[in-house]
Amino acid sequence: DVKVTQSSRYLVKRTGEKVFLECVQDMDHENMFWYRQDPGLGLRLIYFSYDVKMKEKGDIPEGYSVSREKKERFSLILESASTNQTSMYLCASSKETQYFGPGTRLLVL
Amino acid sequence: AQSVTQPDIHITVSEGASLELRCNYSYGATPYLFWYVQSPGQGLQLLLKYFSGDTLVQGIKGFEAEFKRSQSSFNLRKPSVHWSDAAEYFCAVGETTDSWGKLQFGAGTQVVVTP
């Protein structure tokens, strides 16, 4: 079975802090994705990566950056967290089908 | 660009009754189609997918979905729901020309199961 893990299930941060969300997959997938999920809006793509050190912006990249130094690991970075970034963050990896991690619920105070 | 519509935000169904969740998409060619389920506080679990071939697709947990090209739909069905089916369900569409496998998700349908 594909396994996608996320470093934290819950995080509480203060406005202005730098936040790192980590995602690791064990299936040697080329593609990895970061989404945020908000009620009534479904999942919105923030960034994705199709290879080590390669990244592309998704639909809502503002306020976020990403890092992919190793194939199995894809990090989402909030350079200066703001309250409007309070959300559920989901990581996925794929070859043909996307498989999701359990999510990180981030609260920015 | 493709879009996905799940017309029902919220559905309430009695345990043992049948369930149908609607999904309509907008895309010029035949897309890749997916249904995911999300239990409270959890990530998304793949229920089933359609890439090509038989338009009636069987998935896990007794779910099935039918791709209807003429209606641009991919509706999810289950003949008899269980209390454990209470969750949020997401339809997703991918472009066959997209080698990166990006998906567009619908807004989701929340399913409540009553005794």
PDB file of C-alpha atoms in Angstrom:
ATOM      1  CA  ASP A   1       0.000   0.000   0.000  1.00  0.00           C
ATOM      2  CA  VAL A   2       1.040   3.542  -0.690  1.00  0.00           C
ATOM      3  CA  LYS A   3       1.906   5.422   2.432  1.00  0.00           C
ATOM      4  CA  VAL A   4       1.975   9.197   2.635  1.00  0.00           C
ATOM      5  CA  THR A   5       2.817  10.671   6.006  1.00  0.00           C
ATOM      6  CA  GLN A   6       2.654  14.226   7.238  1.00  0.00           C
ATOM      7  CA  SER A   7       4.829  15.418  10.084  1.00  0.00           C
ATOM      8  CA  SER A   8       2.079  16.878  12.246  1.00  0.00           C
ATOM      9  CA  ARG A   9      -1.654  16.306  12.595  1.00  0.00           C
ATOM     10  CA  TYR A  10      -2.222  19.590  14.436  1.00  0.00           C
ATOM     11  CA  LEU A  11      -0.171  22.758  14.614  1.00  0.00           C
ATOM     12  CA  VAL A  12      -0.725  26.062  16.377  1.00  0.00           C
ATOM     13  CA  LYS A  13       1.443  28.970  15.268  1.00  0.00           C
ATOM     14  CA  ARG A  14       1.516  32.705  15.768  1.00  0.00           C
ATOM     15  CA  THR A  15       1.163  35.339  13.074  1.00  0.00           C
ATOM     16  CA  GLY A  16       4.518  36.061  11.443  1.00  0.00           C
ATOM     17  CA  GLU A  17       6.106  32.728  12.309  1.00  0.00           C
ATOM     18  CA  LYS A  18       7.801  30.631   9.654  1.00  0.00           C
ATOM     19  CA  VAL A  19       6.016  27.292   9.371  1.00  0.00           C
ATOM     20  CA  PHE A  20       7.259  24.060   7.830  1.00  0.00           C
ATOM     21  CA  LEU A  21       4.911  21.247   6.870  1.00  0.00           C
ATOM     22  CA  GLU A  22       6.622  18.018   5.903  1.00  0.00           C
ATOM     23  CA  CYS A  23       5.330  15.220   3.699  1.00  0.00           C
ATOM     24  CA  VAL A  24       6.989  11.876   3.007  1.00  0.00           C
ATOM     25  CA  GLN A  25       5.914   9.137   0.584  1.00  0.00           C
ATOM     26  CA  ASP A  26       7.297   5.630   0.307  1.00  0.00           C
ATOM     27  CA  MET A  27       6.261   4.657  -3.247  1.00  0.00           C
ATOM     28  CA  ASP A  28       8.964   6.330  -5.294  1.00  0.00           C
ATOM     29  CA  HIS A  29       6.378   8.590  -6.924  1.00  0.00           C
ATOM     30  CA  GLU A  30       7.624  11.354  -9.170  1.00  0.00           C
ATOM     31  CA  ASN A  31       4.753  13.732  -8.482  1.00  0.00           C
ATOM     32  CA  MET A  32       3.845  15.291  -5.161  1.00  0.00           C
ATOM     33  CA  PHE A  33       1.222  17.904  -4.323  1.00  0.00           C
ATOM     34  CA  TRP A  34       0.216  20.289  -1.568  1.00  0.00           C
ATOM     35  CA  TYR A  35      -3.419  21.346  -1.164  1.00  0.00           C
ATOM     36  CA  ARG A  36      -5.342  23.385   1.308  1.00  0.00           C
ATOM     37  CA  GLN A  37      -8.877  22.437   2.186  1.00  0.00           C
ATOM     38  CA  ASP A  38     -11.477  24.895   3.410  1.00  0.00           C
ATOM     39  CA  PRO A  39     -15.198  24.278   4.006  1.00  0.00           C
ATOM     40  CA  GLY A  40     -17.255  24.735   0.870  1.00  0.00           C
ATOM     41  CA  LEU A  41     -14.214  25.226  -1.331  1.00  0.00           C
ATOM     42  CA  GLY A  42     -13.002  21.661  -1.721  1.00  0.00           C
ATOM     43  CA  LEU A  43      -9.284  21.163  -2.265  1.00  0.00           C
ATOM     44  CA  ARG A  44      -7.210  23.874  -3.852  1.00  0.00           C
ATOM     45  CA  LEU A  45      -3.754  23.180  -5.239  1.00  0.00           C
ATOM     46  CA  ILE A  46      -0.981  25.281  -3.754  1.00  0.00           C
ATOM     47  CA  TYR A  47       2.140  23.811  -5.371  1.00  0.00           C
ATOM     48  CA  PHE A  48       3.216  20.589  -6.952  1.00  0.00           C
ATOM     49  CA  SER A  49       6.517  18.969  -7.833  1.00  0.00           C
ATOM     50  CA  TYR A  50       7.291  16.523 -10.627  1.00  0.00           C
ATOM     51  CA  ASP A  51      10.901  15.773  -9.724  1.00  0.00           C
ATOM     52  CA  VAL A  52      13.582  16.598  -7.200  1.00  0.00           C
ATOM     53  CA  LYS A  53      14.168  20.351  -7.075  1.00  0.00           C
ATOM     54  CA  MET A  54      11.387  20.894  -9.645  1.00  0.00           C
ATOM     55  CA  LYS A  55       8.227  22.730  -8.656  1.00  0.00           C
ATOM     56  CA  GLU A  56       5.261  24.406 -10.246  1.00  0.00           C
ATOM     57  CA  LYS A  57       2.718  26.836  -8.875  1.00  0.00           C
ATOM     58  CA  GLY A  58      -0.798  25.637  -8.424  1.00  0.00           C
ATOM     59  CA  ASP A  59      -3.936  27.730  -8.165  1.00  0.00           C
ATOM     60  CA  ILE A  60      -3.176  29.540  -4.893  1.00  0.00           C
ATOM     61  CA  PRO A  61       0.617  29.792  -4.376  1.00  0.00           C
ATOM     62  CA  GLU A  62       0.659  33.252  -2.777  1.00  0.00           C
ATOM     63  CA  GLY A  63       2.167  33.210   0.690  1.00  0.00           C
ATOM     64  CA  TYR A  64       3.647  29.740   0.265  1.00  0.00           C
ATOM     65  CA  SER A  65       6.839  28.164  -0.999  1.00  0.00           C
ATOM     66  CA  VAL A  66       7.966  24.558  -1.323  1.00  0.00           C
ATOM     67  CA  SER A  67      11.105  22.486  -1.224  1.00  0.00           C
ATOM     68  CA  ARG A  68      11.895  19.089  -2.689  1.00  0.00           C
ATOM     69  CA  GLU A  69      15.466  18.088  -1.957  1.00  0.00           C
ATOM     70  CA  LYS A  70      14.782  14.335  -2.001  1.00  0.00           C
ATOM     71  CA  LYS A  71      12.313  12.389  -4.094  1.00  0.00           C
ATOM     72  CA  GLU A  72      10.361  11.079  -1.128  1.00  0.00           C
ATOM     73  CA  ARG A  73      10.021  14.373   0.730  1.00  0.00           C
ATOM     74  CA  PHE A  74       8.047  17.488  -0.177  1.00  0.00           C
ATOM     75  CA  SER A  75       7.890  20.429   2.208  1.00  0.00           C
ATOM     76  CA  LEU A  76       5.451  23.310   2.307  1.00  0.00           C
ATOM     77  CA  ILE A  77       6.721  26.550   3.822  1.00  0.00           C
ATOM     78  CA  LEU A  78       4.709  29.463   5.100  1.00  0.00           C
ATOM     79  CA  GLU A  79       7.308  32.223   5.156  1.00  0.00           C
ATOM     80  CA  SER A  80       5.303  34.469   7.477  1.00  0.00           C
ATOM     81  CA  ALA A  81       2.134  32.824   8.686  1.00  0.00           C
ATOM     82  CA  SER A  82      -1.075  34.819   8.637  1.00  0.00           C
ATOM     83  CA  THR A  83      -4.478  34.114  10.134  1.00  0.00           C
ATOM     84  CA  ASN A  84      -5.986  33.555   6.687  1.00  0.00           C
ATOM     85  CA  GLN A  85      -3.678  30.567   6.307  1.00  0.00           C
ATOM     86  CA  THR A  86      -5.538  28.729   9.050  1.00  0.00           C
ATOM     87  CA  SER A  87      -6.684  25.642   7.206  1.00  0.00           C
ATOM     88  CA  MET A  88      -6.337  21.919   6.666  1.00  0.00           C
ATOM     89  CA  TYR A  89      -3.278  21.088   4.555  1.00  0.00           C
ATOM     90  CA  LEU A  90      -3.171  17.880   2.583  1.00  0.00           C
ATOM     91  CA  CYS A  91      -0.219  16.317   0.834  1.00  0.00           C
ATOM     92  CA  ALA A  92      -0.524  13.784  -1.984  1.00  0.00           C
ATOM     93  CA  SER A  93       1.795  11.778  -4.167  1.00  0.00           C
ATOM     94  CA  SER A  94       1.034  10.107  -7.456  1.00  0.00           C
ATOM     95  CA  LYS A  95       2.088   8.133 -10.455  1.00  0.00           C
ATOM     96  CA  GLU A  96      -1.352   7.929 -12.118  1.00  0.00           C
ATOM     97  CA  THR A  97      -3.523   8.168  -9.015  1.00  0.00           C
ATOM     98  CA  GLN A  98      -3.121  10.610  -6.147  1.00  0.00           C
ATOM     99  CA  TYR A  99      -2.745   9.151  -2.669  1.00  0.00           C
ATOM    100  CA  PHE A 100      -3.200  11.424   0.297  1.00  0.00           C
ATOM    101  CA  GLY A 101      -1.657  11.849   3.699  1.00  0.00           C
ATOM    102  CA  PRO A 102      -3.796  12.299   6.828  1.00  0.00           C
ATOM    103  CA  GLY A 103      -3.607  16.075   6.732  1.00  0.00           C
ATOM    104  CA  THR A 104      -2.272  18.794   9.019  1.00  0.00           C
ATOM    105  CA  ARG A 105      -4.730  21.125  10.656  1.00  0.00           C
ATOM    106  CA  LEU A 106      -2.981  24.460  11.104  1.00  0.00           C
ATOM    107  CA  LEU A 107      -4.258  27.210  13.342  1.00  0.00           C
ATOM    108  CA  VAL A 108      -2.564  30.595  13.056  1.00  0.00           C
ATOM    109  CA  LEU A 109      -3.289  32.922  15.954  1.00  0.00           C
TER     110      LEU A 109
ATOM    111  CA  ALA B   1      -9.547  24.377 -18.074  1.00  0.00           C
ATOM    112  CA  GLN B   2     -11.687  21.670 -16.593  1.00  0.00           C
ATOM    113  CA  SER B   3     -14.169  22.218 -13.781  1.00  0.00           C
ATOM    114  CA  VAL B   4     -16.052  19.885 -11.477  1.00  0.00           C
ATOM    115  CA  THR B   5     -19.496  20.431  -9.981  1.00  0.00           C
ATOM    116  CA  GLN B   6     -21.023  18.497  -7.141  1.00  0.00           C
ATOM    117  CA  PRO B   7     -24.537  19.943  -7.026  1.00  0.00           C
ATOM    118  CA  ASP B   8     -25.429  18.584  -3.594  1.00  0.00           C
ATOM    119  CA  ILE B   9     -23.598  20.145  -0.682  1.00  0.00           C
ATOM    120  CA  HIS B  10     -25.338  17.968   1.884  1.00  0.00           C
ATOM    121  CA  ILE B  11     -27.331  14.720   1.666  1.00  0.00           C
ATOM    122  CA  THR B  12     -29.135  12.900   4.455  1.00  0.00           C
ATOM    123  CA  VAL B  13     -29.919   9.226   3.932  1.00  0.00           C
ATOM    124  CA  SER B  14     -31.350   6.498   6.142  1.00  0.00           C
ATOM    125  CA  GLU B  15     -29.222   3.505   6.977  1.00  0.00           C
ATOM    126  CA  GLY B  16     -30.006   0.729   4.494  1.00  0.00           C
ATOM    127  CA  ALA B  17     -31.292   3.109   1.848  1.00  0.00           C
ATOM    128  CA  SER B  18     -29.586   3.682  -1.476  1.00  0.00           C
ATOM    129  CA  LEU B  19     -27.264   6.622  -2.090  1.00  0.00           C
ATOM    130  CA  GLU B  20     -26.387   8.507  -5.239  1.00  0.00           C
ATOM    131  CA  LEU B  21     -23.946  11.402  -5.336  1.00  0.00           C
ATOM    132  CA  ARG B  22     -23.797  13.546  -8.434  1.00  0.00           C
ATOM    133  CA  CYS B  23     -20.721  14.808 -10.219  1.00  0.00           C
ATOM    134  CA  ASN B  24     -20.593  16.807 -13.437  1.00  0.00           C
ATOM    135  CA  TYR B  25     -17.452  17.950 -15.160  1.00  0.00           C
ATOM    136  CA  SER B  26     -16.451  20.261 -17.932  1.00  0.00           C
ATOM    137  CA  TYR B  27     -13.627  19.041 -20.132  1.00  0.00           C
ATOM    138  CA  GLY B  28     -13.149  18.758 -23.892  1.00  0.00           C
ATOM    139  CA  ALA B  29     -11.815  15.220 -24.019  1.00  0.00           C
ATOM    140  CA  THR B  30     -12.403  12.092 -21.970  1.00  0.00           C
ATOM    141  CA  PRO B  31     -10.987  12.856 -18.554  1.00  0.00           C
ATOM    142  CA  TYR B  32      -9.623  10.718 -15.782  1.00  0.00           C
ATOM    143  CA  LEU B  33     -12.286  10.572 -13.052  1.00  0.00           C
ATOM    144  CA  PHE B  34     -12.006   9.816  -9.364  1.00  0.00           C
ATOM    145  CA  TRP B  35     -14.111   9.601  -6.244  1.00  0.00           C
ATOM    146  CA  TYR B  36     -12.517  10.080  -2.841  1.00  0.00           C
ATOM    147  CA  VAL B  37     -13.992   9.830   0.638  1.00  0.00           C
ATOM    148  CA  GLN B  38     -12.896  11.787   3.696  1.00  0.00           C
ATOM    149  CA  SER B  39     -13.850  10.804   7.223  1.00  0.00           C
ATOM    150  CA  PRO B  40     -13.769  13.571   9.841  1.00  0.00           C
ATOM    151  CA  GLY B  41     -10.246  14.781  10.545  1.00  0.00           C
ATOM    152  CA  GLN B  42      -8.703  12.397   8.039  1.00  0.00           C
ATOM    153  CA  GLY B  43      -7.071  12.561   4.632  1.00  0.00           C
ATOM    154  CA  LEU B  44      -8.762  11.483   1.418  1.00  0.00           C
ATOM    155  CA  GLN B  45      -9.153   7.815   0.580  1.00  0.00           C
ATOM    156  CA  LEU B  46      -9.584   6.679  -2.999  1.00  0.00           C
ATOM    157  CA  LEU B  47     -12.931   4.939  -3.579  1.00  0.00           C
ATOM    158  CA  LEU B  48     -12.664   4.306  -7.300  1.00  0.00           C
ATOM    159  CA  LYS B  49     -11.318   5.671 -10.549  1.00  0.00           C
ATOM    160  CA  TYR B  50     -12.073   5.666 -14.257  1.00  0.00           C
ATOM    161  CA  PHE B  51      -9.362   5.889 -16.862  1.00  0.00           C
ATOM    162  CA  SER B  52     -10.891   4.067 -19.837  1.00  0.00           C
ATOM    163  CA  GLY B  53     -12.878   0.975 -20.793  1.00  0.00           C
ATOM    164  CA  ASP B  54     -16.001  -0.198 -19.011  1.00  0.00           C
ATOM    165  CA  THR B  55     -17.998   2.856 -17.995  1.00  0.00           C
ATOM    166  CA  LEU B  56     -19.330   1.195 -14.837  1.00  0.00           C
ATOM    167  CA  VAL B  57     -16.571   1.133 -12.271  1.00  0.00           C
ATOM    168  CA  GLN B  58     -16.545  -0.839  -9.051  1.00  0.00           C
ATOM    169  CA  GLY B  59     -14.768   0.503  -6.010  1.00  0.00           C
ATOM    170  CA  ILE B  60     -14.121  -0.259  -2.402  1.00  0.00           C
ATOM    171  CA  LYS B  61     -16.732  -0.337   0.392  1.00  0.00           C
ATOM    172  CA  GLY B  62     -19.454  -1.440  -2.057  1.00  0.00           C
ATOM    173  CA  PHE B  63     -19.450   1.759  -4.119  1.00  0.00           C
ATOM    174  CA  GLU B  64     -19.739   2.009  -7.876  1.00  0.00           C
ATOM    175  CA  ALA B  65     -19.764   4.870 -10.356  1.00  0.00           C
ATOM    176  CA  GLU B  66     -20.878   5.248 -13.940  1.00  0.00           C
ATOM    177  CA  PHE B  67     -19.211   7.446 -16.522  1.00  0.00           C
ATOM    178  CA  LYS B  68     -21.733   8.956 -18.928  1.00  0.00           C
ATOM    179  CA  ARG B  69     -19.958  10.859 -21.653  1.00  0.00           C
ATOM    180  CA  SER B  70     -23.169  12.331 -23.094  1.00  0.00           C
ATOM    181  CA  GLN B  71     -24.062  13.871 -19.744  1.00  0.00           C
ATOM    182  CA  SER B  72     -20.494  14.702 -18.645  1.00  0.00           C
ATOM    183  CA  SER B  73     -21.266  12.926 -15.418  1.00  0.00           C
ATOM    184  CA  PHE B  74     -19.630  10.445 -13.092  1.00  0.00           C
ATOM    185  CA  ASN B  75     -22.186   9.699 -10.375  1.00  0.00           C
ATOM    186  CA  LEU B  76     -21.363   7.592  -7.354  1.00  0.00           C
ATOM    187  CA  ARG B  77     -23.820   5.011  -6.035  1.00  0.00           C
ATOM    188  CA  LYS B  78     -24.216   2.564  -3.211  1.00  0.00           C
ATOM    189  CA  PRO B  79     -27.255   0.267  -2.968  1.00  0.00           C
ATOM    190  CA  SER B  80     -27.438   0.152   0.830  1.00  0.00           C
ATOM    191  CA  VAL B  81     -25.616   2.614   3.062  1.00  0.00           C
ATOM    192  CA  HIS B  82     -24.098   1.809   6.416  1.00  0.00           C
ATOM    193  CA  TRP B  83     -23.642   4.237   9.288  1.00  0.00           C
ATOM    194  CA  SER B  84     -19.897   4.142   8.595  1.00  0.00           C
ATOM    195  CA  ASP B  85     -20.523   5.737   5.180  1.00  0.00           C
ATOM    196  CA  ALA B  86     -21.154   9.080   6.855  1.00  0.00           C
ATOM    197  CA  ALA B  87     -18.345  11.231   5.478  1.00  0.00           C
ATOM    198  CA  GLU B  88     -17.539  13.849   2.873  1.00  0.00           C
ATOM    199  CA  TYR B  89     -17.203  12.701  -0.712  1.00  0.00           C
ATOM    200  CA  PHE B  90     -15.155  14.421  -3.386  1.00  0.00           C
ATOM    201  CA  CYS B  91     -15.263  13.978  -7.125  1.00  0.00           C
ATOM    202  CA  ALA B  92     -12.068  14.829  -9.011  1.00  0.00           C
ATOM    203  CA  VAL B  93     -11.133  15.194 -12.657  1.00  0.00           C
ATOM    204  CA  GLY B  94      -7.760  14.925 -14.338  1.00  0.00           C
ATOM    205  CA  GLU B  95      -6.722  15.803 -17.869  1.00  0.00           C
ATOM    206  CA  THR B  96      -5.455  12.916 -19.962  1.00  0.00           C
ATOM    207  CA  THR B  97      -2.905  15.281 -21.504  1.00  0.00           C
ATOM    208  CA  ASP B  98      -1.495  16.296 -18.152  1.00  0.00           C
ATOM    209  CA  SER B  99       1.581  14.199 -17.445  1.00  0.00           C
ATOM    210  CA  TRP B 100       1.857  15.619 -13.971  1.00  0.00           C
ATOM    211  CA  GLY B 101      -1.450  14.142 -12.859  1.00  0.00           C
ATOM    212  CA  LYS B 102      -2.993  17.347 -11.533  1.00  0.00           C
ATOM    213  CA  LEU B 103      -6.599  17.047 -10.408  1.00  0.00           C
ATOM    214  CA  GLN B 104      -9.487  19.476 -10.125  1.00  0.00           C
ATOM    215  CA  PHE B 105     -11.740  18.722  -7.170  1.00  0.00           C
ATOM    216  CA  GLY B 106     -15.393  19.414  -6.599  1.00  0.00           C
ATOM    217  CA  ALA B 107     -16.480  21.227  -3.443  1.00  0.00           C
ATOM    218  CA  GLY B 108     -17.599  17.989  -1.848  1.00  0.00           C
ATOM    219  CA  THR B 109     -20.866  16.414  -0.685  1.00  0.00           C
ATOM    220  CA  GLN B 110     -21.396  15.817   3.015  1.00  0.00           C
ATOM    221  CA  VAL B 111     -23.335  12.606   3.669  1.00  0.00           C
ATOM    222  CA  VAL B 112     -25.221  12.127   6.917  1.00  0.00           C
ATOM    223  CA  VAL B 113     -26.623   8.679   7.726  1.00  0.00           C
ATOM    224  CA  THR B 114     -29.606   8.467  10.057  1.00  0.00           C
ATOM    225  CA  PRO B 115     -30.701   5.332  11.951  1.00  0.00           C
TER     226      PRO B 115
END
